[in-house]
Each structure stands twice: as C-alpha cells, then as structure tokens.
Amino acid sequence: MKKFLAMFLIGALAALSFSGCSKTQESSSAAGETTKAADKASGDLVVVGFSQVGAESDWRTANTESMKSTFTEANGYSLIFDDAQQKQENQIKAIRNFIQQDVDYIVLAPVTETGWDTVLKEAKDAGIPVIIVDRMIKVSDDSLFTAWVGSNFEKEGTDAANWLADYLKQKGKDSEDVNIVTLQGTIGSSAQIGRTNGFNKVAKEHSNWKILAQQTGEFTQAKGQEVMESFLKSYPDIDVVVAENDNMAFGAIDAIKAAGKTCGPNGDITIISFDAVSAAFDAMEAGDINVDIECNPLHGPRVAEIIKKLEAGEKVEKLQYVAEGIFPAETAAKDRVGRAY
Ligand code: GYE
C-alpha cells in the first residue's frame, strides 16, 4: 500500500511538473513576454529588458526597429520591450519590473540625463548589468551602468553651427545680422543639451548672429509646428531655424508655408535639422531643408555586440561614440543611396 502510494505520488509530481513546464511556455508566448525561468527551460535565451523613450519621431521608430530586429529569439534573445511614452516615471517603473523578472540585461534609452541614481542602484544590487543607449545619463557613481553607446550631441551642435558659418560666408552674408530661432528637443535630454550647447558655443563667436528665441518642441512634429507658428508671430524677420530633430523641422516647414513664407536653399528661411531620416532627405530633395546633421539610430547590433562580450566575460569600452556625417541639400540625392532609415 505504502509502495503504491509512493508510486502514485511520484507519478502525480511528474505530471504536475510537466504541465507546469508547458504552461509556462504557453503563457509566455501568449503574453508575448517571457520570464527568465521559462527561457532557461526553453534553451538559454538571453533575456533583455529594454526601456525605450517613446515613439516621438522617425528616428525613434528606426531605433526601436533596430533593437527589435536584433534581439530576436532566432538571435538567441528574449526581448521585453517597454515604451515609456516620453515619461521618466514610466521608465523607472519598467526598470523595476525588469529587476523583478530577473532579466539578464537592462537596456535603457533614457529620456533625460538626471534622476536615475536610485533605480540603477536597485539594478546594481540585483546584479543586473545596465547598458545605456542613445542619450547619456548623469549619475553620481559611474559603476551604476556598464556601458553606453550613442552620439556626440555637442559635436552635432557645433557641426550645425560651423555649417551655417561656411554657408553665410559662401553667400557673402557673413557680416550681415542673422536672426536665429531654435526648436529644442525634450529639455534635459542629452540630445537637446548637447545640440543646444554646441550650437550656442559657436554662435557666441559670431557677433552678428542673434538668437531670438529657443523653445522646446518636444522632438515632435505637432509641437514643432505649434512653436514655429508662435515664433513667426513674434519675430517677423527670422533668417534661420535650427530644429533639433527632423520631425520638428517638418512641423516648422508646415508653419512657414502656412504663413506664406518659403524655406530651404532658395527660400526666405534657412532650415538646419538633425537626424537625417529618410523623410528629411525627401525634404532636402524638395528644397525645404538646407542641411541635416546625421544622428544614427541603428544601435541594436551595437548593444548586442556589448552583450556578447559581457557574456563571454570580456571587457567592454565604457563609452562608445558613433561616427556621423553632415548632409547638405545639394548632395542629398547622392548621399541617401543605401541608407537604411
Ligand atoms: O534626435 C530625436 C529623438 O535621442 C538622438 O530623440 C535621440 C533624439 C533624436 O526623438 O529625433
């Protein structure tokens, strides 16, 4: 009898653990999210929790696509993707979720530079490496993140201003007054801080450059248009618009045209933009944007490279800057050939 009971119990336990296992796998695929425990059972996928800023721009869409197409199961990863809708509090929540799920790596595209110390300390205490991508963070302790990969935003800003200086010189306008407005990105993001500071630094060296106003358009087309409309009302004599991303430039172009003005190489207002997404090349070819300072969003493979090295126990470079170009309208048709975004 005892023997029978023991055999029954073993059988029941085996059945339970079998159904438990398949249940985990079923629910993980149904939810589209996978727990680390389930992955270990289903073949050692590396679990990556990615907190994305949002979906505010074409750049961001290309960046999300790059991450999603890199961190696939076929490539050995299970990606937990979270869209924070441009809110830091959502990113902090997502990171806490990732910690709870005991992911292998946390990847963070931070909306702003500051405010990360507490939550990243929690990740560190949980022993989860954090990789920062795109924008930078400012933390009191550098060991709170393992590596960062992204752009030199200040260089992008100085590149934009140096292009303007050369352009004005070529046109013989380098001693005339130049009225400039800036549509800034999300205030406190390193893309905004770097581009604004880089441009302003060079602007200070030109006493004829007047920066009339600098205001955020939140990196979106709608807000860019709205702010540009108000700039046009307040300042009837704008010569240059610096749009800290392409989507705000698209909004600004709409506002300029609606106000009965023209822009681009043959227009009233010079447009300088950042990112160089595909639609911006269209705008350059259409004669609406003068120049675009490249910002590369294809970070998926770069982050994967970092993770591969960490998995192999190798050292990684702490800060990795991506090399980027400058695309004037005159050569846009040629420059865009072969670009992936
Ligand atoms: O320029 C903008 C996006 O952080 C580099 O964010 C990124 C910026 C990019 O919304 O289009």
Short mmCIF file of C-alpha atoms and ligand atoms in Angstrom, two decimals:
data_model
loop_
_atom_site.label_atom_id
_atom_site.label_comp_id
_atom_site.label_asym_id
_atom_site.label_seq_id
_atom_site.Cartn_x
_atom_site.Cartn_y
_atom_site.Cartn_z
CA MET A 1 0.00 0.00 0.00
CA LYS A 2 2.76 2.37 1.01
CA LYS A 3 4.68 1.41 -2.10
CA PHE A 4 1.61 2.09 -4.23
CA LEU A 5 1.09 5.49 -2.59
CA ALA A 6 4.73 6.42 -3.16
CA MET A 7 4.49 5.45 -6.84
CA PHE A 8 1.26 7.39 -7.19
CA LEU A 9 2.86 10.47 -5.63
CA ILE A 10 5.91 10.29 -7.92
CA GLY A 11 3.62 9.94 -10.93
CA ALA A 12 1.46 12.84 -9.82
CA LEU A 13 4.51 15.05 -9.21
CA ALA A 14 5.95 14.23 -12.61
CA ALA A 15 2.64 15.10 -14.27
CA LEU A 16 2.47 18.34 -12.31
CA SER A 17 5.95 19.44 -13.18
CA PHE A 18 5.38 18.51 -16.83
CA SER A 19 2.18 20.51 -17.07
CA GLY A 20 3.83 23.31 -15.06
CA CYS A 21 6.61 23.50 -17.60
CA SER A 22 4.43 23.55 -20.68
CA LYS A 23 2.13 26.04 -19.00
CA THR A 24 4.97 28.49 -18.51
CA GLN A 25 5.88 28.21 -22.15
CA GLU A 26 2.30 28.59 -23.29
CA SER A 27 1.63 31.64 -21.17
CA SER A 28 4.94 33.22 -22.14
CA SER A 29 4.20 33.04 -25.85
CA ALA A 30 0.60 34.13 -25.35
CA ALA A 31 1.67 37.23 -23.43
CA GLY A 32 4.48 37.97 -25.84
CA GLU A 33 6.75 38.34 -22.83
CA THR A 34 8.92 35.64 -21.41
CA THR A 35 10.23 35.05 -17.92
CA LYS A 36 13.83 34.17 -17.37
CA ALA A 37 12.88 30.85 -15.79
CA ALA A 38 10.87 29.89 -18.86
CA ASP A 39 13.76 30.84 -21.13
CA LYS A 40 16.22 28.76 -19.25
CA ALA A 41 13.85 25.83 -19.81
CA SER A 42 13.38 26.65 -23.49
CA GLY A 43 17.00 26.85 -24.46
CA ASP A 44 19.03 29.55 -22.72
CA LEU A 45 17.88 32.72 -24.39
CA VAL A 46 19.49 35.88 -23.06
CA VAL A 47 16.71 37.97 -21.55
CA VAL A 48 16.95 41.70 -22.30
CA GLY A 49 14.60 44.29 -20.82
CA PHE A 50 14.62 47.42 -22.99
CA SER A 51 13.10 50.66 -21.74
CA GLN A 52 12.50 52.84 -24.81
CA VAL A 53 11.76 56.58 -24.54
CA GLY A 54 8.63 56.53 -26.70
CA ALA A 55 7.62 56.87 -30.34
CA GLU A 56 8.01 60.62 -30.75
CA SER A 57 9.97 60.71 -34.01
CA ASP A 58 11.07 58.88 -37.16
CA TRP A 59 14.49 58.49 -35.51
CA ARG A 60 12.89 56.74 -32.56
CA THR A 61 10.90 54.41 -34.84
CA ALA A 62 14.11 53.42 -36.64
CA ASN A 63 15.82 52.89 -33.29
CA THR A 64 13.01 50.65 -31.97
CA GLU A 65 13.04 48.68 -35.20
CA SER A 66 16.81 48.20 -34.94
CA MET A 67 16.51 46.90 -31.36
CA LYS A 68 13.54 44.63 -32.11
CA SER A 69 15.09 43.10 -35.20
CA THR A 70 18.36 42.45 -33.36
CA PHE A 71 17.06 41.00 -30.10
CA THR A 72 15.05 38.16 -31.61
CA GLU A 73 14.72 34.57 -30.43
CA ALA A 74 16.45 33.45 -33.62
CA ASN A 75 19.45 35.50 -32.49
CA GLY A 76 19.32 33.97 -29.02
CA TYR A 77 17.45 36.68 -27.14
CA SER A 78 14.15 37.20 -25.44
CA LEU A 79 13.30 40.90 -25.56
CA ILE A 80 10.95 42.57 -23.11
CA PHE A 81 10.15 45.92 -24.73
CA ASP A 82 8.62 48.82 -22.84
CA ASP A 83 7.53 52.13 -24.40
CA ALA A 84 7.66 54.87 -21.75
CA GLN A 85 5.70 57.47 -23.75
CA GLN A 86 8.38 60.11 -23.07
CA LYS A 87 7.91 59.87 -19.27
CA GLN A 88 10.76 59.14 -16.89
CA GLU A 89 8.40 57.75 -14.24
CA ASN A 90 7.32 55.07 -16.74
CA GLN A 91 10.95 54.20 -17.42
CA ILE A 92 11.64 53.82 -13.69
CA LYS A 93 8.60 51.54 -13.38
CA ALA A 94 9.77 49.46 -16.35
CA ILE A 95 13.26 49.06 -14.86
CA ARG A 96 11.74 47.90 -11.55
CA ASN A 97 9.68 45.38 -13.49
CA PHE A 98 12.76 44.11 -15.28
CA ILE A 99 14.51 43.70 -11.93
CA GLN A 100 11.53 41.76 -10.57
CA GLN A 101 11.60 39.49 -13.60
CA ASP A 102 15.32 38.97 -13.02
CA VAL A 103 16.30 39.74 -16.64
CA ASP A 104 19.90 39.15 -17.73
CA TYR A 105 20.46 42.71 -19.00
CA ILE A 106 18.67 46.02 -18.72
CA VAL A 107 19.00 48.37 -21.68
CA LEU A 108 17.90 51.95 -21.08
CA ALA A 109 17.35 54.73 -23.64
CA PRO A 110 16.94 57.50 -21.06
CA VAL A 111 14.52 60.36 -21.69
CA THR A 112 16.54 62.81 -19.56
CA GLU A 113 20.07 62.81 -18.17
CA THR A 114 19.32 63.04 -14.45
CA GLY A 115 17.18 61.16 -11.94
CA TRP A 116 18.48 57.61 -12.39
CA ASP A 117 20.66 57.03 -9.31
CA THR A 118 18.08 55.28 -7.12
CA VAL A 119 16.65 52.85 -9.64
CA LEU A 120 20.04 51.97 -11.15
CA LYS A 121 21.34 51.28 -7.64
CA GLU A 122 18.46 48.80 -7.32
CA ALA A 123 19.55 47.13 -10.57
CA LYS A 124 23.14 47.01 -9.38
CA ASP A 125 22.12 45.47 -6.05
CA ALA A 126 20.19 42.84 -8.02
CA GLY A 127 23.36 42.09 -10.01
CA ILE A 128 21.86 43.06 -13.38
CA PRO A 129 24.17 44.90 -15.80
CA VAL A 130 22.72 48.09 -17.28
CA ILE A 131 23.59 49.30 -20.78
CA ILE A 132 22.67 52.87 -21.71
CA VAL A 133 21.86 53.56 -25.34
CA ASP A 134 21.34 56.78 -27.35
CA ARG A 135 21.14 59.62 -24.78
CA MET A 136 23.52 59.76 -21.85
CA ILE A 137 22.85 59.76 -18.10
CA LYS A 138 24.44 61.72 -15.29
CA VAL A 139 24.90 59.60 -12.17
CA SER A 140 26.94 60.16 -9.02
CA ASP A 141 28.53 56.72 -9.39
CA ASP A 142 29.72 55.54 -12.82
CA SER A 143 29.53 51.89 -11.76
CA LEU A 144 25.73 52.19 -11.96
CA PHE A 145 25.98 51.38 -15.66
CA THR A 146 28.25 49.02 -17.55
CA ALA A 147 28.48 50.76 -20.92
CA TRP A 148 26.95 53.48 -23.09
CA VAL A 149 26.66 53.72 -26.86
CA GLY A 150 25.30 56.76 -28.68
CA SER A 151 26.08 60.04 -30.41
CA ASN A 152 28.26 63.02 -29.64
CA PHE A 153 25.40 65.51 -29.45
CA GLU A 154 27.58 68.50 -28.68
CA LYS A 155 29.63 67.79 -31.79
CA GLU A 156 26.38 67.61 -33.78
CA GLY A 157 25.53 71.10 -32.47
CA THR A 158 28.91 72.57 -33.39
CA ASP A 159 28.78 70.84 -36.80
CA ALA A 160 25.44 72.57 -37.44
CA ALA A 161 26.80 75.99 -36.47
CA ASN A 162 30.03 75.55 -38.44
CA TRP A 163 27.98 74.61 -41.49
CA LEU A 164 25.99 77.85 -41.06
CA ALA A 165 29.17 79.92 -40.76
CA ASP A 166 30.54 78.43 -44.00
CA TYR A 167 27.21 78.83 -45.79
CA LEU A 168 26.88 82.52 -44.85
CA LYS A 169 30.44 83.11 -45.97
CA GLN A 170 29.78 81.48 -49.34
CA LYS A 171 26.74 83.71 -49.79
CA GLY A 172 28.75 86.80 -48.81
CA LYS A 173 26.41 87.28 -45.84
CA ASP A 174 28.88 86.64 -43.07
CA SER A 175 28.82 90.20 -41.77
CA GLU A 176 25.07 90.81 -42.01
CA ASP A 177 22.79 90.34 -38.98
CA VAL A 178 21.41 86.80 -38.86
CA ASN A 179 18.23 86.15 -36.84
CA ILE A 180 18.06 82.62 -35.48
CA VAL A 181 15.39 80.64 -33.62
CA THR A 182 15.87 77.17 -32.15
CA LEU A 183 13.27 74.44 -31.76
CA GLN A 184 14.78 72.47 -28.93
CA GLY A 185 14.29 68.81 -28.12
CA THR A 186 12.99 67.45 -24.83
CA ILE A 187 14.53 69.72 -22.21
CA GLY A 188 17.07 67.88 -20.07
CA SER A 189 17.73 65.13 -22.64
CA SER A 190 21.35 64.93 -23.69
CA ALA A 191 20.30 65.22 -27.35
CA GLN A 192 18.82 68.63 -26.50
CA ILE A 193 21.56 69.74 -24.11
CA GLY A 194 24.38 68.80 -26.49
CA ARG A 195 22.83 70.23 -29.64
CA THR A 196 21.80 73.49 -27.96
CA ASN A 197 25.15 73.99 -26.21
CA GLY A 198 27.22 73.01 -29.23
CA PHE A 199 25.37 75.44 -31.49
CA ASN A 200 25.35 78.27 -28.92
CA LYS A 201 29.09 77.98 -28.29
CA VAL A 202 29.91 78.63 -31.94
CA ALA A 203 27.14 81.28 -32.20
CA LYS A 204 28.88 83.28 -29.47
CA GLU A 205 31.91 83.64 -31.72
CA HIS A 206 29.77 85.44 -34.33
CA SER A 207 28.65 88.82 -33.03
CA ASN A 208 26.21 89.21 -35.97
CA TRP A 209 24.28 86.02 -35.05
CA LYS A 210 21.24 86.91 -32.95
CA ILE A 211 19.49 84.03 -31.24
CA LEU A 212 15.98 85.45 -30.91
CA ALA A 213 14.38 82.53 -29.10
CA GLN A 214 14.97 78.93 -28.06
CA GLN A 215 11.98 76.84 -27.06
CA THR A 216 11.19 73.15 -26.84
CA GLY A 217 9.09 71.38 -29.45
CA GLU A 218 9.45 68.07 -27.54
CA PHE A 219 11.01 66.36 -30.59
CA THR A 220 7.53 66.02 -32.18
CA GLN A 221 6.17 67.35 -35.46
CA ALA A 222 2.95 68.72 -33.89
CA LYS A 223 4.74 70.65 -31.14
CA GLY A 224 7.42 71.81 -33.59
CA GLN A 225 4.73 73.30 -35.81
CA GLU A 226 2.95 74.94 -32.88
CA VAL A 227 6.12 76.57 -31.53
CA MET A 228 7.17 77.68 -35.02
CA GLU A 229 3.77 79.33 -35.52
CA SER A 230 4.30 81.36 -32.37
CA PHE A 231 7.89 82.24 -33.37
CA LEU A 232 6.63 83.53 -36.73
CA LYS A 233 4.07 85.73 -34.99
CA SER A 234 6.60 87.16 -32.52
CA TYR A 235 9.52 87.59 -34.95
CA PRO A 236 8.67 88.75 -38.48
CA ASP A 237 12.30 88.58 -39.64
CA ILE A 238 13.60 85.06 -38.96
CA ASP A 239 16.56 84.05 -41.14
CA VAL A 240 17.46 80.64 -39.71
CA VAL A 241 15.57 77.86 -37.93
CA VAL A 242 17.61 75.30 -36.03
CA ALA A 243 15.32 72.29 -35.47
CA GLU A 244 16.91 69.84 -33.05
CA ASN A 245 15.30 66.95 -34.92
CA ASP A 246 13.72 66.25 -38.30
CA ASN A 247 10.15 65.87 -37.09
CA MET A 248 10.18 69.36 -35.58
CA ALA A 249 11.69 70.61 -38.84
CA PHE A 250 8.74 69.07 -40.74
CA GLY A 251 6.35 70.90 -38.40
CA ALA A 252 8.30 74.14 -38.83
CA ILE A 253 8.18 73.84 -42.64
CA ASP A 254 4.38 73.48 -42.50
CA ALA A 255 4.12 76.54 -40.25
CA ILE A 256 6.40 78.60 -42.52
CA LYS A 257 4.44 77.69 -45.65
CA ALA A 258 1.11 78.36 -43.91
CA ALA A 259 2.43 81.83 -43.00
CA GLY A 260 3.09 82.48 -46.71
CA LYS A 261 6.88 82.28 -46.42
CA THR A 262 9.38 79.97 -48.07
CA CYS A 263 12.33 77.98 -46.77
CA GLY A 264 15.27 75.90 -47.91
CA PRO A 265 18.16 76.77 -50.25
CA ASN A 266 16.02 79.04 -52.46
CA GLY A 267 13.67 80.34 -49.77
CA ASP A 268 13.42 83.08 -47.14
CA ILE A 269 14.35 80.94 -44.16
CA THR A 270 17.33 78.57 -43.83
CA ILE A 271 16.45 75.28 -42.13
CA ILE A 272 19.08 73.30 -40.25
CA SER A 273 17.94 69.95 -38.90
CA PHE A 274 19.27 66.88 -37.06
CA ASP A 275 18.83 63.10 -37.52
CA ALA A 276 18.82 62.77 -41.34
CA VAL A 277 15.96 60.29 -41.54
CA SER A 278 14.58 59.24 -44.90
CA ALA A 279 11.74 61.81 -44.94
CA ALA A 280 14.30 64.55 -44.29
CA PHE A 281 16.17 63.53 -47.45
CA ASP A 282 12.83 63.87 -49.25
CA ALA A 283 12.52 67.38 -47.78
CA MET A 284 16.07 68.25 -48.89
CA GLU A 285 15.38 66.99 -52.39
CA ALA A 286 12.14 69.01 -52.41
CA GLY A 287 14.17 72.10 -51.47
CA ASP A 288 12.71 72.65 -47.99
CA ILE A 289 15.65 71.77 -45.69
CA ASN A 290 19.15 73.21 -46.21
CA VAL A 291 21.25 70.74 -44.25
CA ASP A 292 20.84 67.74 -41.98
CA ILE A 293 23.28 66.68 -39.28
CA GLU A 294 23.25 62.92 -39.04
CA CYS A 295 22.30 61.05 -35.89
CA ASN A 296 22.49 57.29 -36.27
CA PRO A 297 19.65 55.27 -34.64
CA LEU A 298 20.83 51.77 -35.62
CA HIS A 299 22.02 50.79 -32.15
CA GLY A 300 20.60 47.24 -31.97
CA PRO A 301 23.72 45.48 -33.30
CA ARG A 302 25.97 47.75 -31.20
CA VAL A 303 24.19 46.85 -27.98
CA ALA A 304 24.20 43.15 -28.99
CA GLU A 305 27.97 43.36 -29.51
CA ILE A 306 28.38 44.71 -25.96
CA ILE A 307 26.18 41.92 -24.55
CA LYS A 308 28.08 39.24 -26.49
CA LYS A 309 31.35 40.46 -25.00
CA LEU A 310 29.90 40.55 -21.49
CA GLU A 311 28.51 37.04 -21.93
CA ALA A 312 31.99 35.88 -22.95
CA GLY A 313 33.44 37.52 -19.83
CA GLU A 314 35.31 40.10 -21.91
CA LYS A 315 35.80 43.76 -21.04
CA VAL A 316 33.79 46.38 -22.89
CA GLU A 317 34.54 50.01 -23.60
CA LYS A 318 32.61 52.19 -21.19
CA LEU A 319 31.67 54.92 -23.71
CA GLN A 320 31.24 54.31 -27.44
CA TYR A 321 30.56 57.23 -29.78
CA VAL A 322 29.12 56.60 -33.22
CA ALA A 323 30.70 58.48 -36.17
CA GLU A 324 28.22 60.70 -38.05
CA GLY A 325 28.08 62.88 -41.17
CA ILE A 326 26.73 66.20 -42.43
CA PHE A 327 24.34 66.16 -45.39
CA PRO A 328 23.68 69.39 -47.31
CA ALA A 329 20.67 69.59 -49.64
CA GLU A 330 22.93 69.95 -52.70
CA THR A 331 24.22 66.37 -52.40
CA ALA A 332 21.21 64.79 -50.65
CA ALA A 333 20.09 62.69 -53.64
CA LYS A 334 23.51 61.05 -53.82
CA ASP A 335 24.12 60.84 -50.05
CA ARG A 336 20.89 58.99 -49.31
CA VAL A 337 21.71 56.00 -51.50
CA GLY A 338 21.98 52.84 -49.41
CA ARG A 339 20.80 54.43 -46.16
CA ALA A 340 18.63 52.16 -44.03
CA TYR A 341 16.40 54.75 -42.31
O1 GYE B 1 17.32 63.16 -32.42
C1 GYE B 1 15.09 62.61 -31.91
C2 GYE B 1 14.55 61.63 -30.96
O2 GYE B 1 17.82 60.96 -28.60
C3 GYE B 1 19.05 61.12 -30.59
O3 GYE B 1 15.48 61.61 -29.90
C4 GYE B 1 17.74 60.96 -29.97
C5 GYE B 1 16.73 62.01 -30.39
C6 GYE B 1 16.53 62.19 -31.87
O4 GYE B 1 13.27 61.86 -30.62
O5 GYE B 1 14.51 62.54 -33.16
#
